[in-house]
Amino acid sequence: MSIARILKLPFHPESGAEADRATREFGYGLARAMAGGIIFSLPMLMTQEMWRLGQTIPAENMALLLVVTLPLLFGLSRLSGFKRTGSWLQDAVDVFVAYAVGVAASALVLAILGRVTPDLSLRAITGMLTLQTVPTSMGALLAQSQFGQHDEDDVISSGGGGYWSELLVMASGALFLGFNVAPTDEVIMVAHSMSTEALLLLAVLSLLSMHAFVYAVEFRGQEAIPEGGSPRRAFLLLTVTGYALVLCMSAFLLWTFGRFSSSSITVVMGATVVLAFPASIGAAAARLIL
Amino acid sequence: MSENKEGKKPRSSPIPMAEWLVAALGFCIVLGTLVVLAVSLVRDGGGTAQLKVRVDSTLSSSGNTLVMFTVHNEGGKTAADVQVEGTAATVLGSSQRTVTIDFLSPRSKKSGVMVFEEAALGGAPVALGVVSYR
């Protein structure tokens, strides 16, 4: 009798051959997840600001980032993930597997680069790994949808998992691309140098880009306006709401990275709009990809 | 949400033992991270940086004296732009060098090196200290 049966774990393989096949497939999935995690997050793993922020972000901000990331990973697993899932429990298992893979990939790369050393305190190492694991674990989950071999009945890219799924996908995309830019000093620098008119123009450009990416310029994965719906309705319900979500994610990231400390409300708003530009592209791209 | 082309729910595919183990590891990492962050919050909340400099060794090389040192932050707050100054009282006056350490997180240490011209130093001892940080 297998340990899985003794522990009464659900979804345990019925036979030895099935168990072997499932383990083998999991091994391949794990390797793909590791590769995906590294590919998606390498720019951030090799960014000085990320190393610094990992050690200096306050513990409460870091904990909140982790708490926000887990539900997003869960949603990504429901919609994509590195293997087909049929239950909430399987998705929860996938989330923690992706997180473990993300930590392993981050630790491996940072150790090779000499950024994680015994000189650092446990808190500093934990901070660096937690920060880097956000994009790495997302990359691990997306590895299957981008690099995996799909079965005929695979559900990946099923195209439209409901309104809330669309919002979740946009939030994930915004978080991922925002993560690439938010740690840099340039966001605040640009916000300081832009006039209010230019910031408004950037906000309009972000909105239009989001809409054009998904509905207009015929990318692969482009969505059609839902039957019975109008372009205006799609713009208001998805693009405008999506942009509001992107603004929230951008503000959250900037706050997490301590970019709002001792900044005036004008700079806070400006920096949020500036970061929302790449984040909105990320949100739109995520809708196409997922 | 997860439906295939025929509109059927995908079956619950078997989860191998290895996957349960990796997921359990991931769960423990998440829990451990939250514990470390919570402990750090309780221990370091509202603390200040406490910096100490120690000379590890001195070395002569190509007419220079290299002073290897380590700065420890024993406090609960990150110190940024840590200026370490080395002063040696020589027969010709005093010789000074400054090294800036980018940042030093709580309970961490970083090593650095200061280079003095051997002839100017004349064997005088070098005193190190942190002169400023943010």
Short mmCIF file of C-alpha atoms in Angstrom, two decimals:
data_model
loop_
_atom_site.label_atom_id
_atom_site.label_comp_id
_atom_site.label_asym_id
_atom_site.label_seq_id
_atom_site.Cartn_x
_atom_site.Cartn_y
_atom_site.Cartn_z
CA MET A 1 0.00 0.00 0.00
CA SER A 2 1.39 3.41 -0.96
CA ILE A 3 2.05 6.19 1.55
CA ALA A 4 -0.53 8.32 -0.26
CA ARG A 5 -3.18 5.69 0.50
CA ILE A 6 -2.00 5.23 4.08
CA LEU A 7 -2.22 9.00 4.61
CA LYS A 8 -5.58 8.94 2.82
CA LEU A 9 -4.45 11.75 0.50
CA PRO A 10 -7.03 12.46 -2.19
CA PHE A 11 -6.30 11.78 -5.86
CA HIS A 12 -3.66 9.14 -5.15
CA PRO A 13 -2.76 6.97 -8.15
CA GLU A 14 -4.84 3.78 -8.39
CA SER A 15 -2.11 1.47 -9.70
CA GLY A 16 1.68 1.21 -9.70
CA ALA A 17 1.91 1.96 -13.43
CA GLU A 18 -0.33 4.97 -13.04
CA ALA A 19 1.74 6.17 -10.09
CA ASP A 20 4.95 5.83 -12.12
CA ARG A 21 3.44 7.74 -15.04
CA ALA A 22 2.11 10.47 -12.74
CA THR A 23 5.48 10.79 -10.98
CA ARG A 24 7.31 10.96 -14.31
CA GLU A 25 4.94 13.63 -15.61
CA PHE A 26 5.33 15.57 -12.38
CA GLY A 27 9.13 15.39 -12.78
CA TYR A 28 8.89 16.88 -16.28
CA GLY A 29 6.44 19.51 -15.02
CA LEU A 30 8.82 20.39 -12.19
CA ALA A 31 11.73 20.81 -14.60
CA ARG A 32 9.58 22.98 -16.89
CA ALA A 33 8.43 25.03 -13.90
CA MET A 34 12.04 25.59 -12.83
CA ALA A 35 13.01 26.66 -16.36
CA GLY A 36 9.93 28.90 -16.66
CA GLY A 37 10.59 30.47 -13.27
CA ILE A 38 14.15 31.38 -14.22
CA ILE A 39 13.30 32.58 -17.74
CA PHE A 40 10.45 34.82 -16.57
CA SER A 41 12.34 36.35 -13.66
CA LEU A 42 15.99 36.47 -14.73
CA PRO A 43 15.98 40.26 -15.32
CA MET A 44 14.75 40.75 -11.76
CA LEU A 45 17.11 38.17 -10.30
CA MET A 46 19.98 40.17 -11.81
CA THR A 47 18.82 43.62 -10.71
CA GLN A 48 20.68 45.39 -7.92
CA GLU A 49 17.59 47.25 -6.72
CA MET A 50 15.81 43.94 -6.14
CA TRP A 51 18.69 42.64 -4.02
CA ARG A 52 18.64 45.82 -1.98
CA LEU A 53 14.85 45.97 -1.61
CA GLY A 54 14.72 42.34 -0.52
CA GLN A 55 16.78 43.32 2.51
CA THR A 56 15.29 46.70 3.25
CA ILE A 57 11.54 46.38 2.69
CA PRO A 58 9.76 46.42 6.06
CA ALA A 59 8.61 43.00 7.29
CA GLU A 60 4.93 43.96 7.26
CA ASN A 61 5.07 45.09 3.60
CA MET A 62 6.86 41.88 2.65
CA ALA A 63 4.32 39.72 4.50
CA LEU A 64 1.45 41.52 2.77
CA LEU A 65 3.10 41.00 -0.63
CA LEU A 66 3.31 37.27 0.10
CA VAL A 67 -0.31 37.15 1.25
CA VAL A 68 -1.48 38.96 -1.91
CA THR A 69 0.64 36.79 -4.20
CA LEU A 70 -0.76 33.44 -3.06
CA PRO A 71 -4.38 34.04 -4.21
CA LEU A 72 -3.07 35.36 -7.53
CA LEU A 73 -1.03 32.18 -7.96
CA PHE A 74 -4.14 30.18 -7.12
CA GLY A 75 -6.10 32.02 -9.78
CA LEU A 76 -3.33 31.49 -12.31
CA SER A 77 -3.33 27.79 -11.48
CA ARG A 78 -7.09 27.62 -12.07
CA LEU A 79 -6.70 29.32 -15.44
CA SER A 80 -3.38 27.92 -16.60
CA GLY A 81 -0.91 26.25 -14.26
CA PHE A 82 1.74 23.72 -15.06
CA LYS A 83 -0.65 20.85 -15.35
CA ARG A 84 -4.32 20.27 -15.91
CA THR A 85 -6.28 20.47 -12.68
CA GLY A 86 -9.80 19.49 -11.87
CA SER A 87 -10.28 20.59 -8.28
CA TRP A 88 -9.52 23.39 -5.85
CA LEU A 89 -7.30 21.07 -3.82
CA GLN A 90 -5.20 20.26 -6.87
CA ASP A 91 -4.81 23.98 -7.54
CA ALA A 92 -3.77 24.58 -3.93
CA VAL A 93 -1.18 21.83 -4.29
CA ASP A 94 0.02 23.44 -7.53
CA VAL A 95 0.36 26.84 -5.83
CA PHE A 96 2.63 25.49 -3.11
CA VAL A 97 4.62 23.44 -5.61
CA ALA A 98 5.08 26.58 -7.71
CA TYR A 99 6.12 28.51 -4.62
CA ALA A 100 8.67 25.86 -3.63
CA VAL A 101 10.02 25.85 -7.20
CA GLY A 102 10.14 29.66 -7.18
CA VAL A 103 12.14 29.72 -3.95
CA ALA A 104 14.51 27.03 -5.24
CA ALA A 105 15.06 28.84 -8.57
CA SER A 106 15.60 32.20 -6.83
CA ALA A 107 17.95 30.71 -4.24
CA LEU A 108 19.93 28.89 -6.94
CA VAL A 109 20.45 31.95 -9.14
CA LEU A 110 21.12 34.34 -6.24
CA ALA A 111 23.59 31.92 -4.67
CA ILE A 112 25.42 31.47 -7.99
CA LEU A 113 25.58 35.26 -8.39
CA GLY A 114 26.98 35.53 -4.86
CA ARG A 115 24.06 37.59 -3.57
CA VAL A 116 22.95 35.13 -0.90
CA THR A 117 25.90 34.63 1.42
CA PRO A 118 26.35 33.47 5.02
CA ASP A 119 27.12 37.11 5.95
CA LEU A 120 23.44 37.95 5.57
CA SER A 121 20.97 37.50 8.37
CA LEU A 122 18.09 35.03 8.09
CA ARG A 123 15.72 38.01 7.77
CA ALA A 124 17.72 39.47 4.87
CA ILE A 125 17.86 36.12 3.03
CA THR A 126 14.15 35.54 3.64
CA GLY A 127 13.37 39.01 2.30
CA MET A 128 15.46 38.57 -0.84
CA LEU A 129 13.96 35.18 -1.60
CA THR A 130 10.37 36.25 -0.84
CA LEU A 131 10.64 39.23 -3.16
CA GLN A 132 12.23 37.27 -6.00
CA THR A 133 9.85 34.36 -5.58
CA VAL A 134 6.84 36.46 -6.60
CA PRO A 135 7.81 36.61 -10.32
CA THR A 136 9.65 33.27 -10.20
CA SER A 137 6.64 31.34 -8.93
CA MET A 138 4.39 33.08 -11.48
CA GLY A 139 6.87 32.05 -14.18
CA ALA A 140 6.82 28.50 -12.81
CA LEU A 141 3.04 28.36 -13.10
CA LEU A 142 3.04 29.87 -16.58
CA ALA A 143 5.72 27.46 -17.79
CA GLN A 144 3.20 24.89 -18.90
CA SER A 145 0.97 27.27 -20.85
CA GLN A 146 3.97 28.72 -22.67
CA PHE A 147 6.40 25.81 -22.99
CA GLY A 148 4.44 22.67 -22.17
CA GLN A 149 2.99 20.10 -24.53
CA HIS A 150 -0.77 20.25 -24.40
CA ASP A 151 -3.14 17.34 -24.67
CA GLU A 152 -6.13 17.69 -26.94
CA ASP A 153 -8.44 18.11 -24.00
CA ASP A 154 -6.21 20.52 -22.16
CA VAL A 155 -8.04 23.54 -20.87
CA ILE A 156 -5.21 25.99 -21.19
CA SER A 157 -6.09 29.11 -23.13
CA SER A 158 -9.72 28.21 -22.98
CA GLY A 159 -10.39 31.86 -23.69
CA GLY A 160 -12.72 33.47 -21.27
CA GLY A 161 -13.18 32.05 -17.83
CA GLY A 162 -15.69 34.69 -16.78
CA TYR A 163 -15.47 38.30 -15.76
CA TRP A 164 -13.67 37.76 -12.43
CA SER A 165 -11.13 35.50 -14.12
CA GLU A 166 -10.40 38.28 -16.62
CA LEU A 167 -9.80 40.69 -13.76
CA LEU A 168 -7.59 38.20 -11.97
CA VAL A 169 -5.56 37.62 -15.12
CA MET A 170 -5.15 41.37 -15.55
CA ALA A 171 -4.05 41.78 -11.93
CA SER A 172 -1.47 39.02 -12.37
CA GLY A 173 -0.14 40.52 -15.60
CA ALA A 174 0.05 43.97 -14.02
CA LEU A 175 1.85 42.59 -10.98
CA PHE A 176 4.33 40.70 -13.14
CA LEU A 177 5.31 43.52 -15.48
CA GLY A 178 5.04 46.11 -12.72
CA PHE A 179 7.54 44.06 -10.75
CA ASN A 180 10.10 44.62 -13.49
CA VAL A 181 9.84 48.41 -13.27
CA ALA A 182 8.67 49.30 -9.75
CA PRO A 183 12.03 48.68 -8.02
CA THR A 184 13.86 51.18 -10.23
CA ASP A 185 14.46 54.81 -9.25
CA GLU A 186 13.35 55.90 -12.71
CA VAL A 187 9.63 55.64 -11.87
CA ILE A 188 9.90 58.37 -9.23
CA MET A 189 12.36 60.35 -11.39
CA VAL A 190 9.94 60.31 -14.36
CA ALA A 191 6.97 61.16 -12.10
CA HIS A 192 8.86 64.20 -10.80
CA SER A 193 9.72 65.42 -14.28
CA MET A 194 6.29 64.98 -15.93
CA SER A 195 3.69 67.69 -16.02
CA THR A 196 0.08 66.99 -15.00
CA GLU A 197 -0.99 67.20 -18.66
CA ALA A 198 1.65 64.64 -19.64
CA LEU A 199 0.54 62.31 -16.84
CA LEU A 200 -3.08 62.57 -17.99
CA LEU A 201 -1.97 61.82 -21.53
CA LEU A 202 -0.01 58.79 -20.29
CA ALA A 203 -3.09 57.54 -18.44
CA VAL A 204 -5.20 57.86 -21.62
CA LEU A 205 -2.45 56.16 -23.65
CA SER A 206 -2.34 53.30 -21.12
CA LEU A 207 -6.13 52.86 -21.35
CA LEU A 208 -6.13 52.89 -25.14
CA SER A 209 -3.16 50.52 -25.31
CA MET A 210 -4.93 48.08 -22.99
CA HIS A 211 -8.02 48.09 -25.15
CA ALA A 212 -6.13 47.96 -28.47
CA PHE A 213 -3.92 45.08 -27.31
CA VAL A 214 -6.90 42.89 -26.52
CA TYR A 215 -9.52 43.91 -29.11
CA ALA A 216 -8.02 45.82 -31.99
CA VAL A 217 -4.56 45.00 -33.32
CA GLU A 218 -5.14 41.30 -34.05
CA PHE A 219 -2.56 39.70 -31.82
CA ARG A 220 -2.71 35.94 -31.49
CA GLY A 221 -5.24 35.25 -28.73
CA GLN A 222 -7.17 38.43 -29.48
CA GLU A 223 -10.60 38.45 -27.87
CA ALA A 224 -13.83 39.15 -29.69
CA ILE A 225 -16.37 41.55 -28.23
CA PRO A 226 -18.84 39.23 -26.41
CA GLU A 227 -21.99 38.37 -28.32
CA GLY A 228 -24.74 40.85 -27.57
CA GLY A 229 -22.22 43.24 -26.05
CA SER A 230 -20.98 46.47 -27.48
CA PRO A 231 -17.42 47.79 -27.81
CA ARG A 232 -18.35 50.56 -25.38
CA ARG A 233 -19.55 48.01 -22.81
CA ALA A 234 -16.33 45.98 -23.20
CA PHE A 235 -14.31 49.17 -22.83
CA LEU A 236 -16.13 50.22 -19.65
CA LEU A 237 -16.45 46.82 -18.00
CA LEU A 238 -13.09 45.34 -18.86
CA THR A 239 -10.66 48.02 -19.98
CA VAL A 240 -11.63 50.82 -17.59
CA THR A 241 -12.16 48.45 -14.65
CA GLY A 242 -8.94 46.69 -15.62
CA TYR A 243 -7.07 49.98 -15.64
CA ALA A 244 -8.45 50.84 -12.20
CA LEU A 245 -7.17 47.47 -11.02
CA VAL A 246 -3.79 48.17 -12.66
CA LEU A 247 -3.60 51.51 -10.82
CA CYS A 248 -4.30 49.72 -7.53
CA MET A 249 -1.65 47.07 -8.25
CA SER A 250 0.85 49.77 -9.23
CA ALA A 251 0.20 51.76 -6.06
CA PHE A 252 0.47 48.58 -4.00
CA LEU A 253 3.82 47.68 -5.58
CA LEU A 254 5.23 51.19 -5.12
CA TRP A 255 4.08 51.23 -1.50
CA THR A 256 5.60 47.78 -0.92
CA PHE A 257 8.91 48.96 -2.35
CA GLY A 258 8.88 52.03 -0.09
CA ARG A 259 8.57 54.45 -3.00
CA PHE A 260 5.86 56.47 -1.28
CA SER A 261 7.79 57.28 1.86
CA SER A 262 8.17 61.03 2.26
CA SER A 263 6.55 61.72 -1.11
CA SER A 264 3.82 64.25 -1.69
CA ILE A 265 0.40 63.09 -2.90
CA THR A 266 1.21 64.58 -6.34
CA VAL A 267 4.30 62.42 -6.66
CA VAL A 268 2.42 59.38 -5.34
CA MET A 269 -0.28 59.84 -8.00
CA GLY A 270 2.28 60.58 -10.69
CA ALA A 271 4.42 57.54 -9.88
CA THR A 272 1.33 55.34 -9.85
CA VAL A 273 0.29 56.54 -13.32
CA VAL A 274 3.85 56.11 -14.61
CA LEU A 275 4.11 52.54 -13.30
CA ALA A 276 0.58 51.80 -14.51
CA PHE A 277 1.79 52.31 -18.08
CA PRO A 278 3.96 49.15 -18.25
CA ALA A 279 1.61 47.39 -15.83
CA SER A 280 -1.38 48.01 -18.12
CA ILE A 281 0.55 46.53 -21.04
CA GLY A 282 1.29 43.55 -18.78
CA ALA A 283 -2.39 43.23 -17.90
CA ALA A 284 -3.43 43.33 -21.56
CA ALA A 285 -0.70 40.89 -22.61
CA ALA A 286 -1.77 38.50 -19.85
CA ARG A 287 -5.32 38.47 -21.25
CA LEU A 288 -3.93 37.51 -24.65
CA ILE A 289 -1.53 34.87 -23.32
CA LEU A 290 -3.84 33.23 -20.79
CA MET B 1 -13.93 27.31 -14.99
CA SER B 2 -11.65 24.51 -16.12
CA GLU B 3 -13.63 22.94 -18.90
CA ASN B 4 -12.48 21.11 -21.97
CA LYS B 5 -13.73 21.46 -25.52
CA GLU B 6 -16.73 19.24 -24.91
CA GLY B 7 -17.66 21.33 -21.91
CA LYS B 8 -16.77 18.54 -19.46
CA LYS B 9 -14.92 19.13 -16.25
CA PRO B 10 -11.45 17.62 -16.47
CA ARG B 11 -11.03 14.55 -14.29
CA SER B 12 -9.10 14.77 -11.07
CA SER B 13 -5.77 13.38 -12.25
CA PRO B 14 -3.71 11.49 -9.68
CA ILE B 15 -1.35 13.52 -7.53
CA PRO B 16 1.84 11.54 -7.03
CA MET B 17 3.53 11.33 -3.63
CA ALA B 18 6.42 13.47 -4.89
CA GLU B 19 4.00 16.28 -5.67
CA TRP B 20 2.44 16.11 -2.21
CA LEU B 21 5.94 16.30 -0.71
CA VAL B 22 7.01 19.31 -2.81
CA ALA B 23 3.70 21.05 -2.04
CA ALA B 24 4.21 20.36 1.68
CA LEU B 25 7.70 21.84 1.37
CA GLY B 26 6.25 24.92 -0.34
CA PHE B 27 3.64 25.25 2.42
CA CYS B 28 6.36 25.02 5.09
CA ILE B 29 8.42 27.68 3.26
CA VAL B 30 5.44 30.06 3.16
CA LEU B 31 4.74 29.42 6.85
CA GLY B 32 8.42 29.77 7.76
CA THR B 33 8.67 33.03 5.82
CA LEU B 34 5.68 34.49 7.64
CA VAL B 35 7.15 33.39 10.99
CA VAL B 36 10.56 34.97 10.19
CA LEU B 37 8.86 38.20 9.08
CA ALA B 38 6.60 38.26 12.16
CA VAL B 39 9.57 37.68 14.51
CA SER B 40 11.51 40.39 12.69
CA LEU B 41 8.56 42.76 13.02
CA VAL B 42 8.24 42.14 16.76
CA ARG B 43 12.00 42.20 17.45
CA ASP B 44 13.07 45.05 15.19
CA GLY B 45 9.91 47.20 15.13
CA GLY B 46 10.88 50.79 15.87
CA GLY B 47 14.53 49.90 16.44
CA THR B 48 17.57 51.78 15.22
CA ALA B 49 20.68 50.74 13.34
CA GLN B 50 23.64 49.95 15.60
CA LEU B 51 26.87 49.88 13.66
CA LYS B 52 30.21 48.50 14.77
CA VAL B 53 33.41 48.35 12.73
CA ARG B 54 36.13 45.78 13.28
CA VAL B 55 39.52 45.56 11.60
CA ASP B 56 39.93 42.00 10.35
CA SER B 57 43.50 42.15 9.10
CA THR B 58 46.09 44.37 7.45
CA LEU B 59 48.14 43.36 4.47
CA SER B 60 51.07 44.89 2.62
CA SER B 61 50.86 44.77 -1.16
CA SER B 62 52.73 46.67 -3.90
CA GLY B 63 53.70 49.57 -1.65
CA ASN B 64 50.22 49.83 -0.14
CA THR B 65 48.75 48.79 3.17
CA LEU B 66 45.34 47.18 2.81
CA VAL B 67 43.11 47.37 5.85
CA MET B 68 40.38 44.74 5.70
CA PHE B 69 37.39 45.49 7.89
CA THR B 70 33.84 44.35 8.64
CA VAL B 71 30.89 46.51 9.60
CA HIS B 72 28.17 44.85 11.69
CA ASN B 73 24.67 46.19 12.03
CA GLU B 74 23.49 44.83 15.36
CA GLY B 75 20.39 47.01 15.42
CA GLY B 76 16.92 46.43 14.06
CA LYS B 77 16.90 48.94 11.21
CA THR B 78 18.65 49.10 7.86
CA ALA B 79 21.45 51.63 7.58
CA ALA B 80 22.03 53.17 4.15
CA ASP B 81 25.06 55.06 2.81
CA VAL B 82 27.26 53.96 5.68
CA GLN B 83 30.45 56.06 5.64
CA VAL B 84 33.38 54.27 7.24
CA GLU B 85 36.40 56.46 7.90
CA GLY B 86 39.89 55.20 8.54
CA THR B 87 42.39 57.56 10.18
CA ALA B 88 46.06 56.96 10.77
CA ALA B 89 48.19 59.45 12.75
CA THR B 90 51.52 59.46 10.91
CA VAL B 91 54.70 61.46 11.45
CA LEU B 92 53.72 63.60 8.45
CA GLY B 93 50.24 64.38 9.80
CA SER B 94 47.09 62.31 9.56
CA SER B 95 46.09 60.13 6.64
CA GLN B 96 42.38 59.53 6.01
CA ARG B 97 40.37 57.25 3.79
CA THR B 98 36.59 56.86 3.46
CA VAL B 99 34.63 53.88 2.19
CA THR B 100 30.87 53.99 1.60
CA ILE B 101 28.76 50.89 2.11
CA ASP B 102 25.54 51.03 0.11
CA PHE B 103 23.27 49.53 2.78
CA LEU B 104 23.42 47.20 5.72
CA SER B 105 20.28 45.35 6.72
CA PRO B 106 19.50 44.51 10.38
CA ARG B 107 21.77 41.88 11.95
CA SER B 108 23.94 41.70 8.87
CA LYS B 109 27.58 42.42 8.19
CA LYS B 110 29.55 43.57 5.22
CA SER B 111 33.27 43.58 4.57
CA GLY B 112 35.34 46.27 2.92
CA VAL B 113 38.91 47.27 2.30
CA MET B 114 40.75 50.56 2.71
CA VAL B 115 43.99 51.29 0.90
CA PHE B 116 46.73 53.46 2.43
CA GLU B 117 50.12 54.21 0.89
CA GLU B 118 52.62 52.30 2.96
CA ALA B 119 55.22 55.08 2.86
CA ALA B 120 52.71 57.65 4.10
CA LEU B 121 51.43 55.33 6.82
CA GLY B 122 54.86 54.51 8.20
CA GLY B 123 53.51 51.66 10.29
CA ALA B 124 51.04 53.85 12.22
CA PRO B 125 47.89 52.05 13.41
CA VAL B 126 44.63 52.80 11.59
CA ALA B 127 41.54 53.69 13.59
CA LEU B 128 38.21 52.91 11.93
CA GLY B 129 34.80 54.29 12.70
CA VAL B 130 31.38 54.94 11.18
CA VAL B 131 31.05 58.66 10.63
CA SER B 132 27.59 58.80 9.10
CA TYR B 133 24.66 56.75 7.81
CA ARG B 134 21.03 57.23 6.90
#
